[in-house]
XYZ file of N, CA and C in Angstrom:
345
model
N 0.825 -1.199 0.000
C 0.000 0.000 0.000
C 0.866 1.258 0.000
N 1.923 1.263 0.816
C 2.798 2.437 0.879
C 3.457 2.695 -0.468
N 3.917 1.628 -1.125
C 4.539 1.779 -2.434
C 3.533 2.333 -3.432
N 2.298 1.857 -3.382
C 1.258 2.359 -4.285
C 1.001 3.841 -4.051
N 0.914 4.249 -2.782
C 0.671 5.660 -2.474
C 1.813 6.520 -2.989
N 3.045 6.068 -2.792
C 4.203 6.828 -3.275
C 4.175 6.901 -4.795
N 3.836 5.789 -5.450
C 3.745 5.775 -6.898
C 2.655 6.730 -7.373
N 1.495 6.703 -6.739
C 0.403 7.598 -7.108
C 0.824 9.056 -6.931
N 1.447 9.357 -5.811
C 1.895 10.725 -5.552
C 2.902 11.164 -6.604
N 3.840 10.308 -6.952
C 4.837 10.675 -7.950
C 4.242 10.770 -9.351
N 3.216 9.980 -9.662
C 2.565 10.092 -10.960
C 1.874 11.446 -11.084
N 1.294 11.923 -10.006
C 0.587 13.197 -10.058
C 1.596 14.345 -10.066
N 2.685 14.211 -9.319
C 3.721 15.243 -9.310
C 4.482 15.230 -10.634
N 4.460 14.132 -11.336
C 4.969 13.906 -12.684
C 6.482 13.881 -12.853
N 7.138 14.944 -12.659
C 8.441 15.101 -13.234
C 9.624 14.724 -12.341
N 10.577 13.984 -12.879
C 11.832 13.747 -12.176
C 12.853 14.790 -12.616
N 12.482 16.005 -12.648
C 13.348 17.088 -13.107
C 14.017 17.771 -11.929
N 14.831 18.736 -12.231
C 15.484 19.507 -11.184
C 14.437 20.225 -10.347
N 13.446 20.793 -11.003
C 12.370 21.503 -10.295
C 11.019 20.922 -10.706
N 10.236 20.567 -9.728
C 8.880 20.109 -10.013
C 7.982 21.326 -10.196
N 6.769 21.077 -10.630
C 5.833 22.198 -10.775
C 5.578 22.875 -9.436
N 5.668 22.121 -8.343
C 5.424 22.684 -7.012
C 6.588 23.586 -6.612
N 7.814 23.209 -7.012
C 8.977 24.059 -6.769
C 8.850 25.373 -7.538
N 8.322 25.309 -8.754
C 8.181 26.503 -9.590
C 7.120 27.440 -9.028
N 6.048 26.888 -8.469
C 5.069 27.748 -7.777
C 5.781 28.565 -6.708
N 6.558 27.877 -5.891
C 7.271 28.539 -4.790
C 8.280 29.564 -5.332
N 9.027 29.157 -6.375
C 10.011 30.050 -6.989
C 9.355 31.328 -7.509
N 8.239 31.182 -8.216
C 7.552 32.346 -8.781
C 7.111 33.303 -7.686
N 6.535 32.767 -6.618
C 6.055 33.611 -5.522
C 7.218 34.315 -4.823
N 8.266 33.570 -4.519
C 9.411 34.164 -3.820
C 10.094 35.214 -4.678
N 10.248 34.942 -5.975
C 10.878 35.919 -6.873
C 10.032 37.187 -6.957
N 8.730 37.029 -7.108
C 7.840 38.198 -7.195
C 7.896 39.007 -5.897
N 7.862 38.308 -4.773
C 7.901 39.005 -3.488
C 9.227 39.732 -3.261
N 10.289 39.288 -3.933
C 11.587 39.970 -3.847
C 11.673 41.169 -4.797
N 10.659 41.338 -5.652
C 10.641 42.475 -6.568
C 10.951 42.125 -8.013
N 11.190 40.868 -8.316
C 11.466 40.448 -9.690
C 10.169 40.514 -10.493
N 10.208 41.190 -11.628
C 9.009 41.329 -12.449
C 9.155 40.687 -13.825
N 10.304 40.117 -14.110
C 10.521 39.409 -15.370
C 11.006 38.016 -14.996
N 10.100 37.057 -14.961
C 10.403 35.712 -14.486
C 10.197 34.736 -15.628
N 11.146 33.849 -15.825
C 11.019 32.875 -16.896
C 11.874 31.663 -16.618
N 12.117 30.893 -17.644
C 12.922 29.691 -17.512
C 13.768 29.507 -18.752
N 14.577 28.471 -18.717
C 15.496 28.211 -19.821
C 15.440 26.729 -20.152
N 16.562 26.163 -20.531
C 16.644 24.750 -20.890
C 16.124 23.893 -19.738
N 15.306 22.928 -20.065
C 14.746 22.053 -19.046
C 13.376 22.493 -18.566
N 13.008 23.745 -18.820
C 11.664 24.196 -18.480
C 10.705 23.591 -19.497
N 9.618 23.081 -18.999
C 8.589 22.483 -19.849
C 7.379 23.423 -19.870
N 6.441 23.213 -20.792
C 5.261 24.078 -20.843
C 4.521 24.171 -19.513
N 4.442 23.053 -18.771
C 3.728 23.110 -17.495
C 4.465 23.966 -16.469
N 5.777 24.111 -16.597
C 6.506 25.017 -15.701
C 6.076 26.466 -15.953
N 6.004 26.840 -17.236
C 5.581 28.205 -17.553
C 4.137 28.440 -17.118
N 3.290 27.413 -17.280
C 1.899 27.562 -16.859
C 1.806 27.821 -15.358
N 2.573 27.080 -14.552
C 2.459 27.298 -13.114
C 3.051 28.637 -12.698
N 4.034 29.143 -13.448
C 4.506 30.517 -13.187
C 3.333 31.492 -13.323
N 2.623 31.363 -14.435
C 1.490 32.254 -14.697
C 0.349 32.025 -13.712
N 0.114 30.764 -13.313
C -0.958 30.481 -12.355
C -0.648 31.076 -10.983
N 0.582 30.932 -10.560
C 0.951 31.457 -9.238
C 0.794 32.968 -9.184
N 1.052 33.625 -10.298
C 0.968 35.089 -10.330
C -0.301 35.589 -11.030
N -1.324 34.755 -11.087
C -2.572 35.122 -11.776
C -3.221 36.361 -11.160
N -3.203 36.468 -9.851
C -3.819 37.627 -9.193
C -3.103 38.917 -9.595
N -1.786 38.868 -9.624
C -1.003 40.044 -10.004
C -1.161 40.368 -11.485
N -1.288 39.340 -12.311
C -1.434 39.513 -13.750
C -2.857 39.908 -14.140
N -3.802 39.607 -13.276
C -5.190 39.926 -13.571
C -5.911 38.872 -14.389
N -5.253 37.742 -14.618
C -5.889 36.656 -15.383
C -5.095 35.374 -15.195
N -5.791 34.249 -15.438
C -5.129 32.945 -15.429
C -4.702 32.614 -16.858
N -3.682 31.779 -17.011
C -3.298 31.383 -18.370
C -4.380 30.521 -19.018
N -4.495 30.592 -20.314
C -5.527 29.846 -21.033
C -5.415 28.344 -20.779
N -4.202 27.829 -20.667
C -3.999 26.394 -20.447
C -4.558 25.929 -19.100
N -4.837 26.851 -18.193
C -5.377 26.481 -16.888
C -6.821 25.999 -16.974
N -7.443 26.187 -18.118
C -8.803 25.677 -18.298
C -8.822 24.153 -18.293
N -7.673 23.525 -18.542
C -7.587 22.071 -18.660
C -7.591 21.353 -17.317
N -7.281 22.039 -16.260
C -7.149 21.358 -14.970
C -7.428 22.331 -13.831
N -7.570 21.762 -12.639
C -7.710 22.586 -11.449
C -6.355 22.637 -10.760
N -6.028 23.766 -10.204
C -4.727 23.920 -9.546
C -4.634 23.078 -8.286
N -3.411 22.759 -7.925
C -3.084 22.069 -6.674
C -3.836 20.751 -6.515
N -3.973 20.008 -7.598
C -4.614 18.700 -7.523
C -6.101 18.768 -7.271
N -6.726 19.879 -7.590
C -8.151 20.061 -7.319
C -9.047 19.023 -7.965
N -8.617 18.454 -9.087
C -9.402 17.425 -9.746
C -9.529 16.147 -8.922
N -8.659 15.995 -7.930
C -8.704 14.804 -7.077
C -9.890 14.825 -6.119
N -10.541 15.970 -5.955
C -11.701 16.057 -5.064
C -12.825 15.116 -5.486
N -12.849 14.731 -6.744
C -13.908 13.872 -7.259
C -13.571 12.385 -7.121
N -12.392 12.067 -6.645
C -11.965 10.670 -6.569
C -12.806 9.884 -5.560
N -12.947 8.591 -5.795
C -13.765 7.766 -4.905
C -13.054 7.400 -3.603
N -11.739 7.428 -3.588
C -10.973 7.060 -2.391
C -10.686 8.291 -1.537
N -11.015 8.262 -0.254
C -10.791 9.433 0.603
C -9.321 9.803 0.745
N -8.417 8.823 0.729
C -6.996 9.132 0.874
C -6.444 9.820 -0.369
N -7.109 9.677 -1.509
C -6.716 10.419 -2.710
C -7.334 11.818 -2.656
N -8.603 11.895 -2.233
C -9.258 13.213 -2.105
C -8.486 14.119 -1.144
N -7.843 13.538 -0.144
C -7.094 14.333 0.834
C -5.918 15.070 0.187
N -5.531 14.658 -0.989
C -4.413 15.303 -1.687
C -4.857 16.484 -2.550
N -6.110 16.822 -2.521
C -6.655 17.897 -3.355
C -6.543 19.247 -2.660
N -5.352 19.550 -2.163
C -5.154 20.847 -1.499
C -3.704 21.302 -1.661
N -3.517 22.568 -1.621
C -2.197 23.164 -1.808
C -1.202 22.699 -0.753
N -1.648 22.589 0.497
C -0.724 22.231 1.578
C -0.087 20.865 1.352
N -0.829 19.918 0.793
C -0.251 18.596 0.516
C 0.887 18.706 -0.495
N 0.656 19.414 -1.581
C 1.638 19.481 -2.661
C 2.834 20.347 -2.306
N 2.660 21.314 -1.425
C 3.808 22.128 -1.006
C 4.766 21.333 -0.123
N 4.261 20.303 0.543
C 5.105 19.499 1.425
C 5.643 18.239 0.758
N 5.262 17.983 -0.479
C 5.642 16.740 -1.139
C 7.164 16.647 -1.300
N 7.662 15.439 -1.171
C 9.083 15.181 -1.349
C 9.213 14.047 -2.360
N 9.202 14.361 -3.672
C 9.207 13.311 -4.678
C 10.474 12.465 -4.618
N 10.360 11.215 -4.965
C 11.511 10.314 -5.030
C 12.201 10.511 -6.362
N 12.969 11.552 -6.462
C 13.541 11.939 -7.738
C 15.036 11.719 -7.825
N 15.684 11.367 -6.727
C 17.127 11.259 -6.733
C 17.807 12.558 -6.326
N 17.003 13.600 -6.087
C 17.584 14.859 -5.645
C 18.002 14.749 -4.188
N 18.852 15.630 -3.737
C 19.243 15.655 -2.331
C 18.001 15.724 -1.465
N 17.999 15.036 -0.365
C 16.882 14.972 0.582
C 15.639 14.319 -0.015
N 15.803 13.645 -1.147
C 14.687 12.937 -1.760
C 14.304 11.762 -0.882
N 13.026 11.402 -0.937
C 12.550 10.281 -0.137
C 13.315 8.999 -0.466
N 13.729 8.848 -1.713
C 14.449 7.626 -2.097
C 15.865 7.601 -1.527
N 16.377 8.738 -1.124
C 17.738 8.806 -0.567
C 17.732 8.993 0.938
N 16.570 9.018 1.552
C 16.512 9.263 2.988
C 17.056 8.076 3.766
N 17.575 8.354 4.917
C 18.111 7.315 5.776
C 17.464 7.424 7.153
N 17.102 6.298 7.746
C 16.479 6.361 9.073
C 17.447 6.895 10.107
N 16.913 7.571 11.089
C 17.756 8.082 12.180
C 18.182 6.932 13.062
N 19.404 6.977 13.538
C 19.892 5.919 14.451
C 19.556 6.288 15.876
């Protein structure tokens, strides 16, 4: 069951990249709050990275990106799931705390139990 939950969580988080979409949400907000007004990406940025930049700053921009019509932010589409443990993931707080098993430092796959 634990392996299935981790697999489900990683399927929804999708990417084994340097930055997940959840990292980009945080990056966009922190950069904007520091006064940066020209935010973008380079090699390795995917279309969904740019979309979450625009979604995070939708209030400041005065509109959501057109691609946001395809989904609900922060796993909102999971609210309709039949399993309560999946529905519990339909909130921003869950995705901000996620630690994908990506091989990155402090990744769940590299964690070691405390002695």
